[in-house]
Coordinates of C-alpha atoms and ligand atoms in Angstrom, one line a residue:
X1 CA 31.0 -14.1 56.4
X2 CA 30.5 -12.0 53.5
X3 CA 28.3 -13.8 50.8
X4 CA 28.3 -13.1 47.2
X5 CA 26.5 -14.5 44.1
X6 CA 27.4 -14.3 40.5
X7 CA 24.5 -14.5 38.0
X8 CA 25.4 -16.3 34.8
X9 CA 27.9 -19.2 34.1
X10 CA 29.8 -18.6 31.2
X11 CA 33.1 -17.9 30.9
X12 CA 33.0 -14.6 32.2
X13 CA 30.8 -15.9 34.9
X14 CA 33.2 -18.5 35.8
X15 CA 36.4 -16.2 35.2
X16 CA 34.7 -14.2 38.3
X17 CA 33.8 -18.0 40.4
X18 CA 37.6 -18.5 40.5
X19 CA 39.1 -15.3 41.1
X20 CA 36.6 -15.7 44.7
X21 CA 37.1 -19.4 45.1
X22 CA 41.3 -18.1 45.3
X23 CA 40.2 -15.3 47.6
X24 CA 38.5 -18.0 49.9
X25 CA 41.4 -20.3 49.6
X26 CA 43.6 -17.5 50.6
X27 CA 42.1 -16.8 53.4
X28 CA 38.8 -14.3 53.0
X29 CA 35.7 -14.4 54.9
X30 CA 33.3 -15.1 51.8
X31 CA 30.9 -17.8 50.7
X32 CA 29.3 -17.6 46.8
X33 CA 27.0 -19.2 44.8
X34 CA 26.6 -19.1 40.9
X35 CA 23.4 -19.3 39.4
X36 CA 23.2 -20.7 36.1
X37 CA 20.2 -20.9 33.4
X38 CA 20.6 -23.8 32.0
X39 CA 21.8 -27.1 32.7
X40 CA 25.4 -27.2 32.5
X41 CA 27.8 -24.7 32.5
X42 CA 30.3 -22.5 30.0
X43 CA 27.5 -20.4 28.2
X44 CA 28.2 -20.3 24.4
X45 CA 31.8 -22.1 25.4
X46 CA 30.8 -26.1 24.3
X47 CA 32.8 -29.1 22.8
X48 CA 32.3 -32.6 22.1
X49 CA 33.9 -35.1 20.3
X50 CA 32.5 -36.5 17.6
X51 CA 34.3 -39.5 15.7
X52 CA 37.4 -38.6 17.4
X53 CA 37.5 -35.0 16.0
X54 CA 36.9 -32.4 18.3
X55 CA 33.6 -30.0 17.5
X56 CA 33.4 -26.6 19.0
X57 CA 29.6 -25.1 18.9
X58 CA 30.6 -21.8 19.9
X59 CA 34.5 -20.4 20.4
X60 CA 37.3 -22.5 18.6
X61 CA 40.2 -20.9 20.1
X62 CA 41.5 -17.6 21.6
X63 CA 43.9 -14.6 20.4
X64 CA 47.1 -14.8 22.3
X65 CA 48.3 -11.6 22.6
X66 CA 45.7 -11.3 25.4
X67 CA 46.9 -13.4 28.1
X68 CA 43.9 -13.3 30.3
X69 CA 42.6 -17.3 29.0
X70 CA 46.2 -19.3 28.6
X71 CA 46.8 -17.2 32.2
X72 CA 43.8 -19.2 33.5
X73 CA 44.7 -22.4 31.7
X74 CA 47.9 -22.6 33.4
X75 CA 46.7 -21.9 36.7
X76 CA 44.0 -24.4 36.2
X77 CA 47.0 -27.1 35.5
X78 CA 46.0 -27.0 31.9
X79 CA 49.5 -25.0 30.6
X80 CA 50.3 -28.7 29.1
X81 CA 46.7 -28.7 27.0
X82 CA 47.5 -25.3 25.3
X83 CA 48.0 -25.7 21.8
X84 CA 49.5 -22.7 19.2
X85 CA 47.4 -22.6 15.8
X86 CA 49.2 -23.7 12.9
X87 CA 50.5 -20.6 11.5
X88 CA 52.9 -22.2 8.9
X89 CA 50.0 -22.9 7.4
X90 CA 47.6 -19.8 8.0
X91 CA 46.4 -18.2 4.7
X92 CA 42.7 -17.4 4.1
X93 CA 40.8 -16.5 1.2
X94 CA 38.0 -14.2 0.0
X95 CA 35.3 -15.1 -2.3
X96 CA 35.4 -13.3 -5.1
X97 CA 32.6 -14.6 -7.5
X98 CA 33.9 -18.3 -8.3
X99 CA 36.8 -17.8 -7.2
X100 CA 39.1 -17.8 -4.0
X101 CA 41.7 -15.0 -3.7
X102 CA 44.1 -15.5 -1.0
X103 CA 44.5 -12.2 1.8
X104 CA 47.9 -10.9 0.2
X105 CA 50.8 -11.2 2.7
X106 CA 51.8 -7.9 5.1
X107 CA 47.8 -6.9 5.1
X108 CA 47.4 -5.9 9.5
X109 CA 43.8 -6.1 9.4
X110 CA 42.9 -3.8 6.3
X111 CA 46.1 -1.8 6.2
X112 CA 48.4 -3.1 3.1
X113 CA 52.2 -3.1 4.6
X114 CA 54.1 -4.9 2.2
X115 CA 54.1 -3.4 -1.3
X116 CA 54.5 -6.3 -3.8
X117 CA 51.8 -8.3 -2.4
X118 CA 49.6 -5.3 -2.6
X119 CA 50.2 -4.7 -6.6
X120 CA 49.8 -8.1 -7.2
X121 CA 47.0 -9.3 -5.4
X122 CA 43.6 -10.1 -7.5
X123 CA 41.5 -8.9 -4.7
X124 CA 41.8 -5.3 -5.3
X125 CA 40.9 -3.3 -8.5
X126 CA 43.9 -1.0 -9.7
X127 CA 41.9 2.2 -8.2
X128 CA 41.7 0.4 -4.8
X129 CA 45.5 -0.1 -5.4
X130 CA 46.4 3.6 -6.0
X131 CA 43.8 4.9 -3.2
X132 CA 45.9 2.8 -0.8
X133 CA 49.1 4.1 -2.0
X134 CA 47.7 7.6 -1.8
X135 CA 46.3 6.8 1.8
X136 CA 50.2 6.6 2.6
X137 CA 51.4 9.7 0.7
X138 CA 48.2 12.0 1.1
X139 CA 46.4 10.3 4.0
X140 CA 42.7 11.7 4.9
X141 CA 41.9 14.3 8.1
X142 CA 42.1 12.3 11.4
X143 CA 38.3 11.5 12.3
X144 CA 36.6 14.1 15.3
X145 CA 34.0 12.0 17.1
X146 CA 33.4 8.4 16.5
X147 CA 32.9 6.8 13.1
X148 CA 31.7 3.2 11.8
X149 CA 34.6 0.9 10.6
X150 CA 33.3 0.9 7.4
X151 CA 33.3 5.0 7.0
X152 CA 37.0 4.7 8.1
X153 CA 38.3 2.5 6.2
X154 CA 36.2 4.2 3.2
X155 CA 37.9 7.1 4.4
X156 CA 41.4 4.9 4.1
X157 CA 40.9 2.2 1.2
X158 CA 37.6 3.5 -0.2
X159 CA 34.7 1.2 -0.2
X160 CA 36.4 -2.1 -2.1
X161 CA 38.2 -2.3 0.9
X162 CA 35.0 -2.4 3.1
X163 CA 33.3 -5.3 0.5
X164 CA 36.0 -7.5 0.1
X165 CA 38.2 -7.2 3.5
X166 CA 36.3 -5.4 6.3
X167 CA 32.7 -6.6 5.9
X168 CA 33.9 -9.9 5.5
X169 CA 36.5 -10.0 8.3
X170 CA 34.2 -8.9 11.5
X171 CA 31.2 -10.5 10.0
X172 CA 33.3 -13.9 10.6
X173 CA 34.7 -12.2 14.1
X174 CA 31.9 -10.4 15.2
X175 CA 28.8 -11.4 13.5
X176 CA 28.7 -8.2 12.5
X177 CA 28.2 -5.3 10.6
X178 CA 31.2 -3.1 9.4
X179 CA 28.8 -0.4 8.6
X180 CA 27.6 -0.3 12.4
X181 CA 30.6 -1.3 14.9
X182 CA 32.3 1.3 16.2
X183 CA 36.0 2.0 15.1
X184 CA 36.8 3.3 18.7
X185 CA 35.5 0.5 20.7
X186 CA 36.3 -2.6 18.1
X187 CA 39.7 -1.2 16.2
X188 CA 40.5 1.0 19.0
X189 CA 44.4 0.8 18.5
X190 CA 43.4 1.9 15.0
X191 CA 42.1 4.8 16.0
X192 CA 44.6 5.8 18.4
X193 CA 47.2 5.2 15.2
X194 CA 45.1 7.4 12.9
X195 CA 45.0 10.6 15.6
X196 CA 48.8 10.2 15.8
X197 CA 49.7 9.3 12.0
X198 CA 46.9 10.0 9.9
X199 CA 48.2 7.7 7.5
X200 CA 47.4 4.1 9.0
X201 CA 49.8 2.7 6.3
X202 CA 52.6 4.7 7.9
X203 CA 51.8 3.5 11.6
X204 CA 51.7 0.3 11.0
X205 CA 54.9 0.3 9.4
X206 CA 56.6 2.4 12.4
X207 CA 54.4 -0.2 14.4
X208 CA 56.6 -3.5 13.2
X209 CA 59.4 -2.1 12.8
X210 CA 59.1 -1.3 16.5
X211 CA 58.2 -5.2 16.9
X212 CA 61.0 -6.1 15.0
X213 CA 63.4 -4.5 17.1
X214 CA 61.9 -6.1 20.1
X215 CA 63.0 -9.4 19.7
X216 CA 60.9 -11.3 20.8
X217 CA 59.9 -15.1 19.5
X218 CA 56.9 -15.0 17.8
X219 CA 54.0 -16.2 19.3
X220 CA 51.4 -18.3 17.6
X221 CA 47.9 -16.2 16.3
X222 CA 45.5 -18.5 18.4
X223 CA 45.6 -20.5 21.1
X224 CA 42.9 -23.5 21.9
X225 CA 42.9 -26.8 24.0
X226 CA 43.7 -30.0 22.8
X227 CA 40.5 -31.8 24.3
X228 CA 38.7 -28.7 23.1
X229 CA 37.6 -25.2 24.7
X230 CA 35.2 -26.7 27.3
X231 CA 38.4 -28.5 29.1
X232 CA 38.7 -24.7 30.6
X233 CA 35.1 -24.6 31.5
X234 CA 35.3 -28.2 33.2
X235 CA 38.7 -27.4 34.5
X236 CA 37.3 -24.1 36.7
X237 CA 34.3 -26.2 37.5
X238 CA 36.4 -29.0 39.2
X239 CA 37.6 -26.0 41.5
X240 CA 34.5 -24.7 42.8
X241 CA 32.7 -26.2 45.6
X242 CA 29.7 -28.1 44.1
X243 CA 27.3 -26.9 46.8
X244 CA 28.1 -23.9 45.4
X245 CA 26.6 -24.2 41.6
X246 CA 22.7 -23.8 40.8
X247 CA 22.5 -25.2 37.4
X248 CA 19.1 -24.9 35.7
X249 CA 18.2 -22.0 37.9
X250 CA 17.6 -19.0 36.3
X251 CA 17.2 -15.4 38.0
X252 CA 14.1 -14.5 37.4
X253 CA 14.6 -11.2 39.6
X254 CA 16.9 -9.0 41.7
X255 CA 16.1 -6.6 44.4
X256 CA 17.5 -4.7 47.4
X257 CA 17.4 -6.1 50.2
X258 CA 15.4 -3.1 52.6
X259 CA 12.6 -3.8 49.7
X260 CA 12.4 -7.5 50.4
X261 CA 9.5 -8.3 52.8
X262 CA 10.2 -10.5 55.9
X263 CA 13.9 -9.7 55.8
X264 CA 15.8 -9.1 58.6
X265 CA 17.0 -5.0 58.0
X266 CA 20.9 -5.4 57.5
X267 CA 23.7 -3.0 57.4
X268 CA 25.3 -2.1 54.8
X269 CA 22.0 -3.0 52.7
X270 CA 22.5 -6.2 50.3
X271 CA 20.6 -7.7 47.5
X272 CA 18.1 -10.4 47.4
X273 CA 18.1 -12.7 44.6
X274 CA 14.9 -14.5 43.4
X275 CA 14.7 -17.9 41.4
X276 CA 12.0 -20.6 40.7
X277 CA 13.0 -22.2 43.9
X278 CA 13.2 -19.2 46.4
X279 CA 14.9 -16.6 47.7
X280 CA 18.4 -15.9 49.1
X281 CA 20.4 -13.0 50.6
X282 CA 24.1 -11.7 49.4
X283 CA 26.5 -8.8 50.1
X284 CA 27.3 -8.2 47.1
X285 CA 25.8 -9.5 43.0
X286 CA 28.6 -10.1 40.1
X287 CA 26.0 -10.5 37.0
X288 CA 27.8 -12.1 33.8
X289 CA 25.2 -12.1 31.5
X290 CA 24.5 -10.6 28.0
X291 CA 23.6 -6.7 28.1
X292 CA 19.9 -7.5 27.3
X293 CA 19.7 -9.8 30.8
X294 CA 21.3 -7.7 32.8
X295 CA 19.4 -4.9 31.7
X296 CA 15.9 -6.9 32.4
X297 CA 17.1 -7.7 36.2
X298 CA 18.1 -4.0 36.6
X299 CA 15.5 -2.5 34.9
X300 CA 13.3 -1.8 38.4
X301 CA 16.2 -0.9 40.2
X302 CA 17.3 1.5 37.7
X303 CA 15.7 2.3 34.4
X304 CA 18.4 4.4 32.7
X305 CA 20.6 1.8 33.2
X306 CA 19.1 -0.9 32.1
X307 CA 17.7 1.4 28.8
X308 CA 21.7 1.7 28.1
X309 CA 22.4 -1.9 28.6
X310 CA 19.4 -2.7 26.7
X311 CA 20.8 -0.6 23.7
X312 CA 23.7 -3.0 23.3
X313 CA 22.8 -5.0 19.8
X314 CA 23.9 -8.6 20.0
X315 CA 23.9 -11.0 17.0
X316 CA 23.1 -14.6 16.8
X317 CA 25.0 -17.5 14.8
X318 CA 25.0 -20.9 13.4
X319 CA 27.8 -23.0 13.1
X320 CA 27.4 -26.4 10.7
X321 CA 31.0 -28.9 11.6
X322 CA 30.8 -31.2 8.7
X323 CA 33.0 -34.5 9.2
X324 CA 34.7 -35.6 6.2
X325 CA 37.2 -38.6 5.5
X326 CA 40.8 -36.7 4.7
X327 CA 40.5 -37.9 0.9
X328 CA 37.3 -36.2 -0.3
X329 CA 39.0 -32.8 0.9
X330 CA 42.2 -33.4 -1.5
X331 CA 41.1 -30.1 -3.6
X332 CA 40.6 -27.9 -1.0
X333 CA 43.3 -24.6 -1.2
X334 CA 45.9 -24.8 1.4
X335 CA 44.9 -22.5 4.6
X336 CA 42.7 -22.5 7.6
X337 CA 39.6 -21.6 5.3
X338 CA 37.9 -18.2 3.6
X339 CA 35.6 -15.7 3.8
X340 CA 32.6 -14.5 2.2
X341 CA 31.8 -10.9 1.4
X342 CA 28.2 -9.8 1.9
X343 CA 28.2 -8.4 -1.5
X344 CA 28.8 -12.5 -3.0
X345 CA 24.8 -13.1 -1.4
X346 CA 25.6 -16.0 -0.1
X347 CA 24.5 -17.5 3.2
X348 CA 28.0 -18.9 3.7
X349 CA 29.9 -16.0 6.3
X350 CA 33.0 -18.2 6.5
X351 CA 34.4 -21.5 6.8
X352 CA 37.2 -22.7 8.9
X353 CA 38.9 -25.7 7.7
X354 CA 40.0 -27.4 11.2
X355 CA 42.3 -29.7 10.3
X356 CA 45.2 -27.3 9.0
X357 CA 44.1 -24.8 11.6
X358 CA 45.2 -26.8 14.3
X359 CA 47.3 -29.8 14.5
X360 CA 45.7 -33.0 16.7
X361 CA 42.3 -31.4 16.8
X362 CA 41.0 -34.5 14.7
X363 CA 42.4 -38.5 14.2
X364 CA 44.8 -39.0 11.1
X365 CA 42.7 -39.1 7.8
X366 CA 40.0 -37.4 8.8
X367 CA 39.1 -33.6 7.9
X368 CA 36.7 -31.2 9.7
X369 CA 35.0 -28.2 7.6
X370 CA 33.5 -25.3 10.4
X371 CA 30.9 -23.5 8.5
X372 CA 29.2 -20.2 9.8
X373 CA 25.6 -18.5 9.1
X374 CA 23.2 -16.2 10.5
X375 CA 25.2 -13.1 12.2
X376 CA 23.7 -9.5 12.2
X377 CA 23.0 -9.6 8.2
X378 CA 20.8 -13.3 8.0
X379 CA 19.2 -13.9 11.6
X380 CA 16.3 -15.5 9.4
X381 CA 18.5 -18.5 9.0
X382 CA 17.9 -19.0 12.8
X383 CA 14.4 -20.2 12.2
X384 CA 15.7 -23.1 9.1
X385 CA 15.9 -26.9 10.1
X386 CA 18.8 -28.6 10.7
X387 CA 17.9 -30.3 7.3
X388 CA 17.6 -26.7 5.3
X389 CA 20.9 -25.9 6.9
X390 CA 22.6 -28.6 5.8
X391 CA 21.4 -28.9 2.3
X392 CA 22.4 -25.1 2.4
X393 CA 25.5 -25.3 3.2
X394 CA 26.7 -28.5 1.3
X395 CA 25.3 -26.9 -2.3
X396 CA 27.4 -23.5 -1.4
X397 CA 30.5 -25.5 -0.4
X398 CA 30.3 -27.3 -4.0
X399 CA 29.7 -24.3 -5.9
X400 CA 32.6 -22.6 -3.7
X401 CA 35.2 -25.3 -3.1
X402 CA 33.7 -28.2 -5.9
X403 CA 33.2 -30.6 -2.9
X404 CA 30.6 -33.3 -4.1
X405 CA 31.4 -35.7 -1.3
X406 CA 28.9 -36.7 1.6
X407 CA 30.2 -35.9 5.5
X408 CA 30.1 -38.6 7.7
X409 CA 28.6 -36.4 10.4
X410 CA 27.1 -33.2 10.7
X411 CA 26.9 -31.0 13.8
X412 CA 24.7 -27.7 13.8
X413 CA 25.0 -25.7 16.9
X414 CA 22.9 -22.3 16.7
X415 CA 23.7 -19.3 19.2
X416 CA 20.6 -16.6 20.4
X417 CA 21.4 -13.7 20.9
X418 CA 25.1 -14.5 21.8
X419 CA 27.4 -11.6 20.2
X420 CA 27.4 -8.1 21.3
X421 CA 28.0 -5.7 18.8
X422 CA 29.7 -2.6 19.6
X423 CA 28.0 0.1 17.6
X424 CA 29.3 3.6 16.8
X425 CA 28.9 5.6 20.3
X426 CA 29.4 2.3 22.7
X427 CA 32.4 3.5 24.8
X428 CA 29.8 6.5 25.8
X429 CA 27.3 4.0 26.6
X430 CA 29.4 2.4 28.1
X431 CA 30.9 5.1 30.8
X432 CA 27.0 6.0 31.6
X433 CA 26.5 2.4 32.5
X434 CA 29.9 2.4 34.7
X435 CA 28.6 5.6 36.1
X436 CA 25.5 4.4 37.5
X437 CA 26.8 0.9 38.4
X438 CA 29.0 3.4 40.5
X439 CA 25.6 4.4 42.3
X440 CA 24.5 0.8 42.9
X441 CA 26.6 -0.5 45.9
X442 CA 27.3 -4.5 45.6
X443 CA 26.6 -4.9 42.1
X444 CA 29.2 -5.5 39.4
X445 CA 29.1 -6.3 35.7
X446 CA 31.0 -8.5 33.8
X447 CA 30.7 -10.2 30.1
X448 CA 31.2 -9.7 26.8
X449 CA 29.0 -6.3 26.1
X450 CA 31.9 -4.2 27.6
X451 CA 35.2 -4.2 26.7
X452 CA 35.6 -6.9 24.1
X453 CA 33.8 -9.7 23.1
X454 CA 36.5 -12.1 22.8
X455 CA 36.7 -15.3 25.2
X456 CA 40.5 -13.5 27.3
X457 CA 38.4 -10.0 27.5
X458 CA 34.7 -11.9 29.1
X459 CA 37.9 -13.6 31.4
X460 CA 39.2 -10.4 32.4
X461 CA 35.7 -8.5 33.2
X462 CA 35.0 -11.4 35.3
X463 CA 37.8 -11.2 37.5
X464 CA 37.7 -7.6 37.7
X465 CA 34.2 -7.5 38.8
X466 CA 35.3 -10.6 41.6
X467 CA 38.6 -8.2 42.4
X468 CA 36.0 -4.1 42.9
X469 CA 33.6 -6.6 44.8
X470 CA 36.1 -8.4 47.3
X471 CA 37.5 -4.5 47.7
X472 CA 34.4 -3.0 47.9
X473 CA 33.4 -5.3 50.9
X474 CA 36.9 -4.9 52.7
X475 CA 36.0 -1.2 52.5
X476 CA 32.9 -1.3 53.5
X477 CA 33.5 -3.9 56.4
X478 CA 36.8 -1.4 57.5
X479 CA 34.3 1.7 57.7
X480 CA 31.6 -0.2 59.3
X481 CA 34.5 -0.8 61.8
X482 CA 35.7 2.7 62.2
X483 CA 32.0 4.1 62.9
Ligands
LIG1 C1 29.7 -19.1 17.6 C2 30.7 -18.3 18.4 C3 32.0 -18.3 18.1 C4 32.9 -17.6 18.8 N1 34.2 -17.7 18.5 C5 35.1 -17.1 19.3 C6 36.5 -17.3 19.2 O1 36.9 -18.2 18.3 N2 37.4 -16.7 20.0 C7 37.0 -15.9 21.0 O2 37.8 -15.4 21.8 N3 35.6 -15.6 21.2 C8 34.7 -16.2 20.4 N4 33.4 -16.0 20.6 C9 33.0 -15.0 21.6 C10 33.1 -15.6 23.0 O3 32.9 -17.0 23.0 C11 31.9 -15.0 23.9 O4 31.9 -13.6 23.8 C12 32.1 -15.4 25.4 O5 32.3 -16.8 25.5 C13 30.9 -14.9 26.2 O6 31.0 -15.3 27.5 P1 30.0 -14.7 28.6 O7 30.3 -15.4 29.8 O8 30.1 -13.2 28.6 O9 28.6 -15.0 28.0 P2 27.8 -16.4 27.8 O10 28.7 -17.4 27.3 O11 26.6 -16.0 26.9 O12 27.2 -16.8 29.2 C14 26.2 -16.1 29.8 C15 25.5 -17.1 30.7 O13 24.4 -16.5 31.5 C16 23.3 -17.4 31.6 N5 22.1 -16.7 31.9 C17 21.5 -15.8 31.1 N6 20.5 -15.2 31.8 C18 20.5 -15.8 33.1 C19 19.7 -15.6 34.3 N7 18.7 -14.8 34.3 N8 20.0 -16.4 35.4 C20 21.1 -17.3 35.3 N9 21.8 -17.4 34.2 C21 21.6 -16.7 33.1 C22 23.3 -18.1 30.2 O14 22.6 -19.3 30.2 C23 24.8 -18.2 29.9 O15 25.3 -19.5 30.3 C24 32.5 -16.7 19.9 C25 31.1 -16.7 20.2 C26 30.2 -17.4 19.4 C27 28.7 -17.4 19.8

């Protein structure tokens, strides 16, 4: 019996805990166990419902062109829970001083594809306007190593572009920083279209008119759960065998297992893994933590890899979920909320406004305002009250949206330390760390430091860290066989 543990709980964590419990099911010779900090499961993944509306402290939803989470749903017996944002209704808006300027249609990400909206749109000055029609005509060299997004799209759309669409857009993805992420490892595709096109304009026209032709029925932007995201986290859990889960246990250590003292020598060698309440023995370690955990476990094993995985930034945020009765939100714009540019100094990132975004997410005549803070330009915030918070939050939303009415609830949800940010160079840091993971027999990596942050990509990682780890066993069980 081969016995494996997984190190972390969230998604990714839990993405790995099914992929084995179906291995077992099917028929493999393997026992796990999860170990999880703190005292319930899903990591940054948690709902409740809070006068019948349904309040998400970290992810609200998924993208879903990548089919990794409604894959899991569905085979969880969840396919029925899925629900399609509202995208009849999606339009959101920048802050522009006092006002709110609505994202002008045909705009993929920061590349203008529809040319009246362009011209008429308020959110770009008439020299922004003719740099993106140059970009198309006369588009810059092709970049030779990796770039920030910000440089690019300066390159592109020059730097209005970066203040009033960019920044704003991955600070309310991300949490981050436009002039740090990496173009390569966050816009990848885009950088793929600018070595083949130049112009990014042009590709992205050749790119939907490819769509077009391809028939197929549009699919809706995001994807949730009705009951909210943690029905995936509870549905997963119900699968595992209970035995199985150490909540409130966190690894304080790994090691190899010819290190450990009074073990029994073993071939092939495993790993031991230490916690408050002892020790235990595995074949094989899946850890799905953030970079910076990992890296601390790792770091006596091997120090160059944990100094790569310790060079992963991550960003901490605050949501505020402000309850309203329908009627005191009569004035708000139509759309699933807006977006604040750095450059407006406020502490307001962005604000979803639930209720439009997704239909049945809260009761008839109520309304449900998601504000967010903090990310990789405010982590001061971290350290304000809940009562700062608020007051901070309800004086920007009636400066920005002239809302003078009270909520009838307030939920503030903060997250440490919870987004990696991939900075300019991370797909190199990245191979070093798969390089040496390659050295370290029985221990895999999965989570959202490596190849996308988003809650279908920490999925994936963790069932291909389950799927190298059951194969690396079989091989190592067939060659232990053939010696
Ligand atoms: C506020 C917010 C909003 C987001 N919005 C979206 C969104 O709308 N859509 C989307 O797709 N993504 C979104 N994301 C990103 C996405 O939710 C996360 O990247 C993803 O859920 C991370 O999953 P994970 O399992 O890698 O990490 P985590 O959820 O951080 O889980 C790691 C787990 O490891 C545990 N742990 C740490 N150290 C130890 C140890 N030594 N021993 C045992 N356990 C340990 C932690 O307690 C934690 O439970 C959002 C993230 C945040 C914070």
């Amino acid at each position: 019996m081969k016995r494996i543990a997984i190190l972390g709980g969230g998604i990714a964590g839990l993405g790995a805990a099914w992929s084995l419990e179906k291995a077992r099911r099917a028929g493999q010779e393997i026992e796990y166990r999860l170990y999880e900090a703190a005292g319930r499961l899903g990591g940054v993944i948690a709902s409740e419902t809070v006068d019948g509306c349904v309040v998400e402290a970290g992810p609200d939803s998924f993208l879903t062109e990548k089919p990794a989470a409604a894959q899991l749903c569905r085979e969880l017996g969840l396919g029925d829970e899925l629900l399609g944002s509202n995208d009849a209704e999606r339009k959101t808006y920048i802050l522009v001083g006092k006002r709110l300027i609505p994202l002008p249609d045909g705009l993929m990400f920061m590349v203008p594809t529809k040319l009246l909206p362009t011209a008429l749109t308020r959110l770009f000055s008439v020299r922004t306007k003719l740099q993106m029609a140059r970009e198309f005509l006369f588009p810059p060299e092709p970049a030779t190593s990796d770039e920030s997004v910000a440089d690019m799209t300066r390159r592109h759309f020059g730097q209005e572009t970066v203040d009033r669409l960019v920044s704003p857009l991955l600070a309310g993805v991300y949490g981050g920083d436009a002039d740090q992420l990496s173009v390569r490892a966050v816009l990848a595709r885009m950088a793929q279209m600018e070595q083949k096109h130049r112009s990014l304009t042009r590709a992205m026209l050749a790119a939907r008119k490819q769509r077009g032709s391809a028939k197929t029925a549009p699919q809706p932007l995001f994807t949730t759960l009705r009951g909210g995201m943690s029905q995936m986290v509870d549905a997963v859990a119900a699968q595992l065998p209970p035995e199985w889960i150490h909540l409130s246990t966190e690894v304080h250590a790994i090691d190899r297992m010819e290190n450990a003292r009074h073990q029994p020598q073993r071939h092939p060698p495993g790993w031991v893994v230490e916690t408050p309440f002892g020790q235990d023995l595995f074949d094989a370690l899946i850890l799905a933590l953030p970079a910076w955990g990992s890296a601390s476990l790792l770091r006596p094993i091997d120090h160059p890899l944990a100094e790569a995985l310790s060079g992963v930034p991550y960003s901490s945020s605050i949501t505020v979920t402000l309850g309203y009765d329908i009627g005191s939100l009569l004035n708000l714009p139509p759309g699933f909320g807006f977006l604040v540019p750095a450059t407006e100094q406020r502490a307001l990132l962005a604000c979803t406004f639930v209720h439009t975004k997704f239909a049945g997410r809260v009761p008839e005549g109520k309304g449900l305002l998601r504000c967010f803070l903090g990310g990789a330009r405010n982590e001061e915030l971290l350290g304000e009250s809940d009562a700062r918070l608020t007051v901070i939050v309800l004086k920007e939303l009636e400066q920005i949206l002239g809302l003078k009415a009270a909520p009838s609830f307030v939920r503030i949800h903060r997250s440490r330390q919870a987004m990696a940010q991939y900075g300019v160079g991370h797909l190199d840091r990245i191979q070093l760390v798969r390089d040496r993971i390659a050295e370290l027999p029985g221990i895999a990596l999965a989570g959202n430091a490596y190849q996308g942050i988003g809650v279908p990509d920490c999925i994936r990682t963790g069932q291909e860290a389950a799927d190298s780890t059951l194969r690396a066993l079989h091989d190592a069980a067939v060659g232990a066989g053939a010696c």
